[in-house]
Coordinates of N, CA and C and ligand atoms in Angstrom, one line a residue:
X1078 N 16.5 15.0 -4.9 CA 15.7 16.1 -5.6 C 15.1 17.5 -5.2
X1079 N 15.2 18.2 -6.2 CA 14.7 19.5 -6.0 C 13.7 20.0 -5.3
X1080 N 13.6 21.0 -4.8 CA 12.3 21.4 -3.9 C 10.9 21.2 -4.9
X1081 N 11.1 22.3 -6.0 CA 9.3 22.0 -7.1 C 9.6 20.7 -7.2
X1082 N 10.4 19.9 -7.5 CA 10.0 18.4 -7.8 C 9.1 17.9 -6.6
X1083 N 9.2 18.6 -5.8 CA 8.8 17.3 -4.4 C 7.7 17.8 -4.1
X1084 N 7.2 19.3 -4.7 CA 5.9 20.3 -4.2 C 5.5 19.8 -5.5
X1085 N 5.5 19.2 -7.4 CA 4.9 18.8 -8.4 C 4.2 17.6 -7.9
X1086 N 6.0 16.6 -7.4 CA 4.6 15.2 -6.6 C 3.9 15.2 -5.7
X1087 N 3.8 16.3 -4.8 CA 3.0 15.9 -3.5 C 1.3 16.8 -4.6
X1088 N 1.7 17.3 -5.6 CA 0.3 18.1 -5.8 C -0.2 17.3 -6.8
X1089 N 0.8 16.6 -7.6 CA -0.1 15.7 -8.6 C -0.4 14.5 -7.4
X1090 N -0.1 14.0 -6.0 CA -0.2 13.1 -5.4 C -1.8 13.6 -4.9
X1091 N -2.1 14.9 -4.6 CA -3.2 15.4 -3.9 C -4.3 15.3 -5.1
X1092 N -4.6 16.0 -6.2 CA -4.4 15.8 -7.7 C -5.3 14.5 -7.6
X1093 N -5.1 13.7 -7.7 CA -5.3 12.6 -9.0 C -4.7 10.5 -7.4
X1094 N -4.2 11.7 -6.6 CA -4.8 10.0 -5.8 C -3.6 8.7 -6.0
X1095 N -2.1 9.3 -6.5 CA -1.7 8.0 -7.1 C 0.0 8.6 -7.3
X1096 N 1.0 7.7 -7.1 CA 2.4 8.8 -7.7 C 3.2 7.6 -7.9
X1097 N 4.3 7.6 -9.2 CA 4.8 6.7 -9.3 C 5.8 6.9 -9.1
X1098 N 6.8 6.6 -9.0 CA 8.5 6.8 -8.9 C 9.2 5.7 -9.6
X1099 N 9.7 6.1 -10.9 CA 10.1 5.2 -11.5 C 11.5 5.1 -11.4
X1100 N 12.0 3.7 -10.9 CA 13.1 3.0 -10.6 C 13.8 3.6 -9.7
X1101 N 12.8 3.9 -8.1 CA 13.6 4.7 -7.1 C 13.9 3.9 -6.7
X1102 N 13.6 1.9 -6.4 CA 14.5 1.3 -5.8 C 15.3 0.5 -7.1
X1103 N 15.6 0.6 -8.0 CA 16.2 -0.2 -9.2 C 17.5 -1.1 -8.7
X1104 N 18.1 -0.2 -7.8 CA 19.8 -0.7 -7.2 C 18.9 -1.7 -6.3
X1105 N 18.3 -1.4 -5.3 CA 18.6 -2.8 -4.2 C 17.2 -3.9 -4.6
X1106 N 16.3 -3.6 -6.2 CA 15.5 -4.7 -5.6 C 15.7 -5.9 -6.2
X1107 N 17.0 -6.5 -6.5 CA 17.4 -7.9 -6.8 C 17.4 -8.5 -5.5
X1108 N 17.6 -7.3 -4.7 CA 17.8 -8.3 -3.1 C 16.4 -7.9 -2.8
X1109 N 15.9 -6.8 -2.7 CA 14.5 -7.1 -2.2 C 13.4 -8.2 -2.4
X1110 N 13.6 -9.1 -3.7 CA 12.9 -10.0 -4.8 C 13.6 -11.0 -4.0
X1111 N 15.1 -11.2 -3.6 CA 15.2 -12.4 -2.7 C 14.2 -12.6 -1.3
X1112 N 14.7 -10.8 -0.4 CA 14.0 -11.5 0.6 C 12.4 -11.2 0.9
X1113 N 12.0 -11.0 -0.2 CA 10.9 -11.3 -0.7 C 10.3 -12.8 -0.6
X1114 N 11.3 -13.3 -1.5 CA 10.8 -14.9 -1.5 C 11.7 -15.3 -0.1
X1115 N 12.3 -15.1 0.4 CA 12.8 -15.6 1.8 C 11.2 -16.1 2.5
X1116 N 10.5 -14.7 2.6 CA 9.7 -14.6 3.6 C 9.1 -15.8 3.6
X1117 N 8.2 -16.2 2.8 CA 7.1 -17.6 2.5 C 7.3 -19.0 3.1
X1118 N 9.2 -19.0 2.4 CA 9.7 -20.8 3.1 C 9.5 -20.2 4.6
X1119 N 9.8 -19.5 5.4 CA 10.4 -18.7 6.3 C 9.3 -19.3 7.3
X1120 N 7.8 -18.8 7.1 CA 6.6 -19.4 7.5 C 6.1 -20.4 7.2
X1121 N 6.4 -21.1 6.5 CA 5.8 -22.4 5.6 C 5.7 -22.2 5.0
X1122 N 4.8 -21.1 4.2 CA 4.0 -21.5 2.9 C 4.5 -21.3 1.8
X1123 N 3.6 -22.2 1.1 CA 4.3 -22.5 -0.3 C 3.0 -22.2 -1.6
X1124 N 3.3 -21.1 -2.3 CA 1.9 -21.0 -3.2 C 2.0 -21.8 -3.9
X1125 N 0.7 -22.2 -4.1 CA 0.7 -22.8 -5.3 C -0.3 -22.4 -6.7
X1126 N -0.5 -21.4 -7.1 CA -1.2 -20.7 -8.0 C -2.8 -21.2 -7.9
X1127 N -3.0 -21.2 -7.3 CA -4.8 -21.7 -6.9 C -5.3 -20.5 -6.2
X1128 N -4.9 -19.9 -5.7 CA -5.9 -18.4 -5.0 C -4.3 -17.3 -4.6
X1129 N -5.1 -16.3 -3.8 CA -3.9 -15.7 -3.5 C -3.2 -16.5 -2.1
X1130 N -1.5 -16.2 -2.1 CA -1.0 -16.1 -1.0 C -0.9 -15.2 -0.5
X1131 N -0.9 -14.9 1.2 CA -0.8 -13.2 1.8 C 0.0 -13.1 3.3
X1132 N 0.6 -12.4 2.9 CA 1.2 -12.3 4.4 C 1.2 -11.2 5.2
X1133 N 0.8 -10.9 6.4 CA 0.0 -9.7 6.9 C 1.6 -9.6 8.0
X1134 N 1.9 -8.1 8.1 CA 3.3 -8.1 8.8 C 4.5 -8.5 8.0
X1135 N 4.1 -8.3 6.5 CA 5.9 -8.9 5.9 C 6.9 -8.3 6.0
X1136 N 6.9 -7.0 6.0 CA 8.3 -6.4 5.8 C 9.3 -6.9 7.2
X1137 N 8.1 -7.3 8.3 CA 8.9 -7.0 9.1 C 8.8 -8.4 9.8
X1138 N 9.0 -9.4 8.6 CA 10.4 -10.2 9.0 C 11.4 -10.4 8.4
X1139 N 11.3 -9.7 7.7 CA 13.5 -9.6 7.6 C 13.8 -8.1 7.3
X1140 N 14.8 -8.1 7.6 CA 16.1 -7.0 8.0 C 15.6 -6.3 7.0
X1141 N 16.0 -7.4 6.6 CA 16.6 -6.5 4.5 C 15.5 -5.4 3.9
X1142 N 13.9 -6.5 4.4 CA 12.9 -5.5 4.0 C 12.3 -4.4 5.0
X1143 N 12.6 -4.7 6.3 CA 12.5 -3.5 7.6 C 13.6 -2.5 6.6
X1144 N 14.1 -2.5 6.3 CA 15.0 -1.4 6.3 C 14.6 -0.3 5.1
X1145 N 12.9 -0.8 3.9 CA 12.9 0.0 3.4 C 12.4 1.1 4.0
X1146 N 12.3 1.3 5.4 CA 11.6 2.3 6.3 C 13.4 3.1 6.5
X1147 N 14.0 3.1 6.2 CA 15.3 3.8 6.3 C 15.9 4.1 4.9
X1148 N 15.4 4.2 4.3 CA 15.8 4.2 2.1 C 15.6 6.0 2.7
X1149 N 16.4 6.5 1.7 CA 16.2 7.9 1.8 C 15.4 8.4 0.7
X1150 N 15.5 7.2 -0.2 CA 14.4 7.8 -1.3 C 13.2 7.9 -0.8
X1151 N 13.2 6.7 -0.3 CA 11.8 6.1 0.5 C 10.4 7.4 1.5
X1152 N 12.1 7.8 2.0 CA 11.7 8.6 3.6 C 11.7 10.0 2.6
X1153 N 12.7 10.5 1.6 CA 11.8 11.5 1.2 C 10.5 11.8 0.4
X1154 N 10.5 10.8 -0.5 CA 8.6 11.1 -0.8 C 8.0 10.2 -0.3
X1155 N 7.7 10.0 1.1 CA 6.6 9.9 2.3 C 6.1 10.9 2.4
X1156 N 7.8 11.6 3.1 CA 7.6 12.4 4.1 C 7.4 13.7 3.7
X1157 N 7.4 13.6 2.2 CA 6.6 14.7 0.8 C 5.4 14.5 1.3
X1158 N 5.3 13.5 1.0 CA 3.1 13.6 1.3 C 2.8 13.9 2.7
X1159 N 3.4 13.0 3.3 CA 2.4 12.8 5.0 C 3.1 12.8 6.1
X1160 N 4.6 14.2 5.5 CA 5.6 14.4 6.8 C 6.5 14.0 7.1
X1161 N 7.0 13.7 8.0 CA 8.6 13.0 8.0 C 8.7 12.4 9.1
X1162 N 7.6 12.7 9.7 CA 7.5 11.4 11.0 C 6.4 10.3 11.0
X1163 N 5.7 10.6 9.6 CA 4.9 9.2 9.6 C 4.6 8.0 10.3
X1164 N 3.9 7.5 10.7 CA 3.6 6.6 10.9 C 3.4 5.1 10.4
X1165 N 4.5 4.4 10.2 CA 4.5 2.3 9.7 C 3.6 1.8 9.8
X1166 N 2.1 1.5 9.7 CA 1.0 0.7 10.7 C 0.9 -0.8 10.4
X1167 N 1.3 -1.0 8.9 CA 1.2 -2.8 8.7 C 1.8 -3.0 7.6
X1168 N 1.6 -4.3 6.7 CA 2.7 -4.2 5.5 C 1.6 -5.7 5.3
X1169 N 1.9 -6.0 3.6 CA 1.6 -7.7 3.3 C 2.2 -7.8 2.1
X1170 N 2.5 -9.0 1.5 CA 3.1 -9.6 0.9 C 2.7 -10.9 0.3
X1171 N 2.4 -10.5 -1.0 CA 1.8 -11.7 -2.0 C 2.2 -12.5 -3.0
X1172 N 1.6 -13.4 -3.1 CA 1.2 -13.9 -5.0 C 0.4 -14.4 -5.1
X1173 N -0.4 -13.1 -5.9 CA -1.6 -13.0 -6.2 C -1.8 -14.2 -7.4
X1174 N -2.7 -14.6 -7.0 CA -3.6 -15.1 -8.1 C -5.4 -14.5 -8.3
X1175 N -4.6 -14.1 -10.1 CA -6.7 -14.0 -10.6 C -6.3 -12.2 -10.2
X1176 N -7.6 -11.6 -10.5 CA -7.7 -10.5 -10.2 C -8.0 -9.8 -8.9
X1177 N -8.6 -8.5 -8.9 CA -8.6 -7.8 -7.8 C -9.7 -6.4 -8.2
X1178 N -11.0 -6.7 -7.5 CA -11.8 -5.8 -7.9 C -11.8 -4.9 -7.3
X1179 N -12.3 -3.6 -8.5 CA -12.6 -2.3 -7.6 C -12.5 -2.3 -5.8
X1180 N -11.7 -1.1 -5.8 CA -12.0 -1.3 -4.2 C -11.4 -0.4 -3.5
X1181 N -11.5 0.7 -2.6 CA -10.9 1.3 -1.8 C -10.7 0.7 -0.5
X1182 N -9.3 1.4 0.3 CA -8.6 0.6 0.9 C -8.8 1.2 2.5
X1183 N -8.7 2.6 3.1 CA -10.0 2.9 4.2 C -10.4 4.4 3.6
X1184 N -11.0 4.3 4.3 CA -12.2 5.6 4.6 C -12.2 6.7 6.1
X1185 N -11.2 6.6 6.8 CA -10.9 6.9 7.9 C -11.0 8.9 7.5
X1186 N -12.0 8.8 7.9 CA -11.7 10.9 8.5 C -10.7 11.8 7.9
X1187 N -9.6 11.2 9.1 CA -8.8 12.3 8.5 C -8.1 12.4 7.5
X1188 N -8.0 10.6 6.6 CA -7.7 11.1 5.3 C -6.6 11.2 5.5
X1189 N -5.9 10.2 6.7 CA -4.3 10.2 6.3 C -3.6 9.1 5.6
X1190 N -4.4 7.5 5.1 CA -3.3 6.7 5.4 C -3.1 6.6 3.7
X1191 N -2.0 5.9 3.1 CA -1.3 5.9 2.0 C -0.7 4.5 2.0
X1192 N -0.7 4.0 0.7 CA -0.2 2.8 0.5 C 1.0 2.6 -0.6
X1193 N 2.6 2.4 0.1 CA 3.6 1.6 -1.1 C 2.7 0.2 -1.5
X1194 N 3.0 0.4 -2.6 CA 3.4 -0.8 -3.7 C 4.0 -1.0 -4.8
X1195 N 5.1 -2.0 -4.0 CA 6.9 -2.6 -5.0 C 5.8 -3.7 -6.2
X1196 N 5.2 -3.9 -7.1 CA 5.3 -4.9 -7.7 C 7.0 -5.7 -8.4
X1197 N 7.0 -6.7 -7.8 CA 8.3 -7.2 -8.2 C 8.8 -8.3 -10.1
X1198 N 7.1 -8.0 -10.9 CA 7.6 -8.5 -12.0 C 7.2 -7.6 -12.6
X1199 N 7.1 -7.4 -14.5 CA 7.2 -6.0 -14.8 C 5.3 -6.6 -15.5
X1200 N 4.6 -5.5 -15.1 CA 3.7 -5.6 -15.4 C 2.8 -4.7 -16.3
X1201 N 1.6 -5.0 -16.5 CA 0.9 -3.8 -18.5 C -0.3 -3.8 -17.7
X1202 N -1.2 -2.8 -18.2 CA -2.9 -3.3 -18.3 C -3.2 -4.8 -17.9
X1203 N -2.8 -5.2 -18.7 CA -3.5 -6.3 -19.2 C -2.7 -7.3 -18.8
X1204 N -2.0 -7.4 -18.0 CA -1.4 -8.2 -16.7 C -0.7 -8.2 -15.6
X1205 N -2.1 -7.6 -15.1 CA -2.2 -7.2 -13.9 C -1.2 -6.2 -13.1
X1206 N -0.4 -5.0 -14.1 CA -0.9 -4.3 -13.1 C -2.2 -3.2 -12.4
X1207 N -1.3 -2.6 -11.3 CA -2.5 -1.7 -11.1 C -3.0 -0.6 -11.6
X1208 N -4.7 -1.0 -11.4 CA -5.2 0.7 -11.9 C -5.5 1.5 -10.6
X1209 N -6.0 2.3 -11.3 CA -6.8 3.7 -11.0 C -7.8 4.2 -10.9
X1210 N -8.0 4.7 -10.6 CA -9.6 5.8 -10.8 C -8.9 6.9 -10.2
X1211 N -8.0 7.6 -11.1 CA -7.8 9.0 -10.8 C -8.6 10.4 -10.1
X1212 N -8.2 10.5 -8.7 CA -9.4 11.6 -8.2 C -10.4 11.5 -7.7
X1213 N -10.3 9.9 -7.7 CA -11.9 8.9 -6.6 C -10.8 9.1 -5.3
X1214 N -10.4 10.1 -5.0 CA -9.5 9.6 -3.3 C -10.1 11.1 -2.6
X1215 N -10.9 12.0 -4.1 CA -11.2 13.2 -3.5 C -12.7 13.0 -3.3
X1216 N -13.4 14.6 -2.2 CA -14.9 14.3 -2.1 C -15.8 14.1 -2.9
X1217 N -15.7 15.2 -4.7 CA -16.2 14.8 -5.2 C -16.2 12.8 -5.2
X1218 N -15.2 13.0 -5.7 CA -15.3 11.1 -6.2 C -15.3 10.6 -5.7
X1219 N -15.6 10.9 -3.8 CA -16.2 9.6 -2.7 C -17.7 9.6 -3.4
X1220 N -18.2 10.7 -3.0 CA -19.7 11.3 -3.7 C -19.8 10.4 -5.3
X1221 N -19.0 10.3 -5.9 CA -19.4 10.1 -7.4 C -19.3 8.7 -7.9
X1222 N -18.4 7.5 -7.1 CA -18.2 6.6 -7.1 C -18.5 5.9 -6.2
X1223 N -19.3 4.9 -5.5 CA -19.4 3.5 -4.7 C -18.6 2.2 -5.0
X1224 N -17.4 1.3 -4.6 CA -16.7 0.2 -5.0 C -17.5 -0.2 -5.5
X1225 N -19.0 -0.9 -4.4 CA -19.9 -1.9 -4.9 C -20.6 -1.5 -6.3
X1226 N -20.8 -0.5 -6.7 CA -21.1 0.0 -7.9 C -20.5 -0.5 -9.5
X1227 N -19.2 -0.7 -9.2 CA -17.9 0.1 -9.8 C -17.6 -2.3 -9.8
X1228 N -17.7 -2.7 -8.5 CA -18.1 -4.1 -8.8 C -18.9 -4.7 -9.4
X1229 N -20.4 -4.0 -9.5 CA -21.2 -4.5 -10.3 C -21.7 -4.0 -11.4
X1230 N -20.5 -3.5 -12.5 CA -20.2 -2.9 -13.4 C -20.8 -3.5 -14.7
X1231 N -21.3 -5.0 -14.5 CA -21.9 -5.2 -15.6 C -23.3 -5.6 -15.4
X1232 N -23.7 -5.6 -13.8 CA -25.7 -5.3 -14.3 C -25.7 -3.9 -14.3
X1233 N -24.6 -2.4 -14.3 CA -24.7 -1.1 -13.9 C -24.8 -0.5 -15.6
X1234 N -24.0 -1.3 -15.8 CA -23.7 -0.5 -17.3 C -23.2 -1.7 -18.4
X1235 N -23.5 -2.9 -18.4 CA -22.9 -3.9 -19.5 C -21.4 -4.0 -19.9
X1236 N -21.2 -3.8 -18.9 CA -19.1 -3.7 -19.0 C -18.3 -4.2 -18.0
X1237 N -17.8 -4.7 -18.3 CA -17.0 -5.9 -17.5 C -15.8 -5.1 -16.6
X1238 N -16.0 -5.1 -15.3 CA -15.0 -4.1 -14.4 C -13.5 -3.9 -15.0
X1239 N -13.1 -4.7 -15.7 CA -11.3 -4.8 -16.2 C -11.8 -3.5 -17.4
X1240 N -12.7 -2.9 -18.0 CA -13.6 -2.5 -19.6 C -13.8 -0.8 -18.8
X1241 N -14.2 -1.0 -17.3 CA -14.4 0.5 -16.8 C -13.5 1.8 -16.8
X1242 N -13.4 2.7 -17.2 CA -12.5 4.0 -17.5 C -11.6 4.0 -16.4
X1243 N -10.4 4.0 -16.6 CA -9.0 3.9 -15.3 C -8.1 4.1 -15.8
X1244 N -6.8 4.6 -14.9 CA -5.3 4.5 -15.6 C -4.3 3.1 -14.8
X1245 N -4.1 2.6 -15.7 CA -3.5 1.7 -15.6 C -1.6 2.4 -15.0
X1246 N -1.1 1.7 -14.4 CA 0.4 2.5 -13.4 C 1.1 1.0 -14.0
X1247 N 1.3 1.2 -15.2 CA 2.3 0.1 -15.6 C 3.7 0.4 -15.1
X1248 N 4.1 -1.2 -14.5 CA 5.7 -0.8 -13.8 C 6.5 -2.0 -14.1
X1249 N 8.1 -1.7 -14.1 CA 8.6 -2.2 -13.9 C 9.3 -2.6 -12.4
X1250 N 9.9 -4.0 -12.2 CA 11.0 -3.6 -10.9 C 11.8 -2.7 -10.3
X1251 N 11.2 -2.0 -9.3 CA 12.4 -1.0 -8.9 C 11.5 -0.3 -9.0
X1252 N 10.4 -0.2 -9.6 CA 9.5 1.1 -9.3 C 8.8 0.9 -8.0
X1253 N 8.1 2.5 -7.3 CA 7.8 2.5 -6.0 C 6.6 3.5 -6.6
X1254 N 5.1 2.3 -6.0 CA 3.6 3.3 -6.4 C 3.3 3.4 -5.3
X1255 N 2.9 4.8 -4.9 CA 2.3 5.0 -3.9 C 0.6 5.9 -4.3
X1256 N -0.5 5.2 -3.2 CA -1.7 6.1 -3.8 C -2.0 5.9 -2.0
X1257 N -2.7 6.9 -1.7 CA -3.7 7.1 -1.3 C -5.3 6.0 -1.1
X1258 N -5.5 6.1 0.7 CA -6.0 5.1 0.5 C -7.6 4.6 0.3
X1259 N -8.1 5.9 0.0 CA -9.0 5.9 -0.7 C -9.0 5.9 -2.4
X1260 N -8.8 6.2 -2.6 CA -8.4 6.1 -4.0 C -8.8 4.8 -4.5
X1261 N -9.9 4.4 -5.7 CA -10.1 3.4 -6.4 C -9.8 2.7 -7.1
X1262 N -8.9 1.6 -7.1 CA -7.3 0.8 -7.4 C -7.9 -0.8 -7.1
X1263 N -7.8 -1.5 -8.5 CA -7.9 -2.9 -8.9 C -6.9 -3.0 -9.7
X1264 N -6.9 -4.4 -10.4 CA -6.3 -5.3 -11.1 C -6.7 -6.3 -11.9
X1265 N -6.3 -6.0 -12.8 CA -6.7 -7.3 -14.2 C -5.9 -7.6 -14.8
X1266 N -6.1 -9.0 -15.3 CA -5.3 -9.9 -16.5 C -4.0 -10.5 -15.9
X1267 N -3.7 -10.4 -14.4 CA -2.4 -11.0 -13.9 C -2.2 -12.7 -14.4
X1268 N -1.6 -13.4 -13.8 CA -1.5 -14.9 -13.7 C -1.5 -15.2 -12.5
X1269 N -1.0 -16.2 -12.2 CA -1.3 -17.3 -11.2 C -0.4 -17.2 -10.0
X1270 N 0.8 -16.3 -9.8 CA 2.2 -16.0 -9.9 C 2.8 -14.3 -9.1
X1271 N 1.5 -13.3 -9.2 CA 2.1 -12.1 -9.3 C 3.0 -11.7 -7.8
X1272 N 4.0 -11.1 -8.0 CA 4.9 -11.0 -6.5 C 4.5 -9.6 -6.1
X1273 N 3.9 -9.2 -5.7 CA 3.8 -7.6 -4.9 C 3.9 -7.9 -3.5
X1274 N 4.2 -6.5 -2.8 CA 4.1 -6.0 -1.2 C 4.0 -4.7 -1.1
X1275 N 3.4 -4.4 -0.1 CA 2.6 -3.2 0.5 C 3.1 -2.7 1.7
X1276 N 2.8 -1.2 2.2 CA 2.7 -0.8 3.3 C 2.4 0.0 3.5
X1277 N 2.2 -0.2 4.3 CA 0.1 0.9 5.5 C 1.1 2.2 5.8
X1278 N 0.7 3.6 5.4 CA 1.4 4.6 6.4 C 0.5 5.4 6.7
X1279 N 0.9 6.2 7.7 CA -0.2 7.3 8.1 C 0.4 8.5 9.0
X1280 N 0.0 9.5 8.2 CA 0.5 10.7 9.1 C 0.1 10.5 11.1
X1281 N 1.5 11.3 11.6 CA 1.5 10.8 12.2 C 0.7 11.6 13.1
X1282 N -0.2 11.2 14.6 CA -2.0 11.5 14.8 C -1.3 12.7 15.4
X1283 N -2.3 13.8 15.2 CA -2.0 15.3 15.9 C -3.1 15.6 16.7
X1284 N -4.2 15.4 15.6 CA -5.7 15.9 16.3 C -6.5 14.7 16.7
X1285 N -7.3 15.5 17.0 CA -8.2 14.0 17.6 C -9.0 12.8 17.2
X1286 N -8.7 14.0 15.9 CA -9.6 12.8 14.3 C -8.5 11.7 14.0
X1287 N -7.5 12.2 14.3 CA -6.4 11.4 13.7 C -6.1 10.0 14.8
X1288 N -6.3 11.1 15.9 CA -5.7 9.9 17.1 C -6.8 9.0 17.1
X1289 N -8.0 9.3 17.5 CA -9.2 7.9 16.6 C -9.1 7.0 15.7
X1290 N -8.6 7.6 14.8 CA -8.6 6.8 13.0 C -7.4 6.6 13.8
X1291 N -6.2 6.5 14.2 CA -5.1 5.5 14.4 C -5.8 4.1 15.5
X1292 N -6.5 5.4 16.7 CA -6.8 3.7 17.3 C -7.6 2.7 16.7
X1293 N -8.4 2.9 15.7 CA -8.9 2.5 15.0 C -8.8 1.0 14.4
X1294 N -7.4 1.7 13.2 CA -6.7 1.3 12.7 C -6.2 0.1 13.2
X1295 N -5.2 0.5 14.5 CA -4.4 -0.8 15.4 C -5.5 -1.4 15.0
X1296 N -7.1 -1.1 16.3 CA -7.5 -2.4 16.4 C -8.6 -2.6 15.4
X1297 N -8.6 -2.3 14.1 CA -9.2 -4.0 13.4 C -7.7 -4.3 12.6
X1298 N -7.0 -4.0 12.8 CA -5.2 -4.9 12.0 C -5.1 -5.9 12.8
X1299 N -5.1 -5.3 14.0 CA -5.1 -6.7 14.9 C -6.2 -7.5 14.8
X1300 N -7.3 -7.1 15.2 CA -8.1 -8.5 15.0 C -8.3 -8.8 13.9
X1301 N -8.7 -8.4 12.4 CA -8.5 -9.0 11.2 C -7.8 -9.5 11.4
X1302 N -6.2 -9.8 11.5 CA -5.7 -10.6 11.5 C -4.7 -11.0 12.2
X1303 N -5.4 -11.0 13.7 CA -4.8 -12.1 14.5 C -4.0 -11.5 15.4
X1304 N -3.8 -10.1 15.2 CA -2.0 -10.6 15.4 C -1.8 -10.3 17.7
X1305 N -0.6 -10.5 17.5 CA -0.5 -9.8 18.9 C 0.5 -9.5 19.8
X1306 N 1.1 -8.5 18.4 CA 2.2 -7.3 18.3 C 2.4 -6.9 17.0
X1307 N 1.9 -5.5 17.1 CA 1.5 -4.7 16.2 C 3.6 -4.8 15.2
X1308 N 4.4 -5.2 15.8 CA 5.3 -5.7 14.8 C 6.2 -6.4 14.9
X1309 N 6.8 -7.3 14.0 CA 7.6 -8.3 13.9 C 8.6 -8.3 14.4
X1310 N 9.3 -8.8 15.3 CA 11.2 -9.2 16.0 C 12.0 -8.3 15.1
X1311 N 11.8 -8.7 14.2 CA 12.9 -8.2 13.3 C 12.3 -6.3 13.5
X1312 N 11.6 -6.4 12.9 CA 11.3 -5.3 12.6 C 11.8 -3.9 14.1
X1313 N 11.8 -4.2 15.0 CA 12.1 -3.4 16.3 C 13.3 -3.9 16.8
X1314 N 14.0 -5.3 16.3 CA 15.2 -5.5 17.0 C 16.5 -4.4 16.0
X1315 N 16.2 -4.5 14.5 CA 17.0 -4.3 13.4 C 16.7 -2.1 13.2
X1316 N 15.9 -1.7 14.2 CA 15.7 -0.2 14.2 C 16.7 0.5 14.0
X1317 N 17.0 1.3 14.1 CA 18.1 2.7 14.1 C 16.9 3.2 14.9
X1318 N 17.8 4.2 15.5 CA 16.6 5.6 16.6 C 16.2 5.8 15.1
X1319 N 16.3 6.4 14.2 CA 15.5 7.0 13.1 C 14.4 6.5 12.4
X1320 N 14.3 5.1 12.8 CA 13.4 4.1 12.5 C 12.1 4.6 13.6
X1321 N 12.7 4.7 14.7 CA 11.5 4.5 15.5 C 10.1 5.5 15.7
X1322 N 10.9 6.4 15.2 CA 9.5 7.7 14.9 C 9.2 6.8 14.2
X1323 N 9.0 6.2 13.4 CA 7.8 5.5 12.7 C 6.9 4.6 13.0
X1324 N 7.5 3.9 14.3 CA 7.1 3.1 14.7 C 6.5 3.6 16.5
X1325 N 6.6 4.3 17.0 CA 6.8 4.8 18.2 C 5.2 5.3 18.8
X1326 N 4.6 5.8 17.5 CA 3.0 5.8 18.3 C 2.4 4.9 17.9
X1327 N 2.3 4.1 16.9 CA 1.3 2.9 17.0 C 1.3 2.0 17.7
X1328 N 2.9 1.6 18.4 CA 3.2 1.1 19.6 C 2.1 1.6 20.8
X1329 N 2.5 3.0 21.2 CA 1.9 3.6 22.3 C 0.8 3.6 22.3
X1330 N -0.6 3.4 21.1 CA -1.6 3.1 20.6 C -2.4 2.1 20.8
X1331 N -1.2 0.5 20.5 CA -1.5 -0.1 20.2 C -2.0 -1.1 21.7
X1332 N -3.4 -1.9 21.7 CA -3.8 -2.5 22.7 C -4.4 -3.9 22.8
Ligands
LIG2708 O1 -1.9 -5.7 -7.7 C1 -3.5 -6.4 -6.7 O2 -4.1 -6.9 -6.9 C2 -4.4 -5.0 -6.0 C3 -3.1 -3.9 -5.2 C4 -4.6 -3.8 -3.6 O3 -5.7 -4.0 -3.9 C5 -3.6 -3.3 -2.3 O4 -2.6 -3.8 -2.7 O5 -4.6 -3.1 -1.9

């Protein structure tokens, strides 16, 4: 990608809090989908459609998914947004059933966390694509909208959450979506087998605020999901030296 396109992508992300990279993984998506499907039986889980089935430390379960951290297009895009030495901090894989109400993923003071989301089926506004409120990650957006007010849309404004003004990021398999953890997001109208997975990434912690945030992220993540190790065996065992750059700092701060 040319320098000026990268500058524009970063400016878009910083202005609106999200970015769609159409077809970035179109050549790989078939293999990625097979790997996605393989994780659930590998861990003895079967999605029955009645509620969300979620696996944390998801990409860590399969070398073929771990390799996303070595993909030149992913490295270029994420590196452009939060620096080439970014940290990989967690991932989840999901069969979703139903909708996801409006929320932010985190509000760390350093504002250094972002998420990659891959939807493995075509999704539109009314069939479960990710919706965002552009600009809601900015200080003015934080002051203007509280998650709980949006979730209480019917009481507050007499409209369902799905009818609040928002941007639907419709996507095809192979598209890559990125968003700031502070960006308000939701999804409506999906069926009972909506396949998607995410990876959480953060700027390499250099300032004391970034270091405190990384430690809190690791503590919260480990406690919340009952994890004993930051990364799965496949992630560490299959890691070429370049990938270790993205694992070393969380490994250092995890306790
Ligand atoms: O697709 C969805 O249901 C929403 C995804 C989401 O909220 C997330 O990954 O943080």
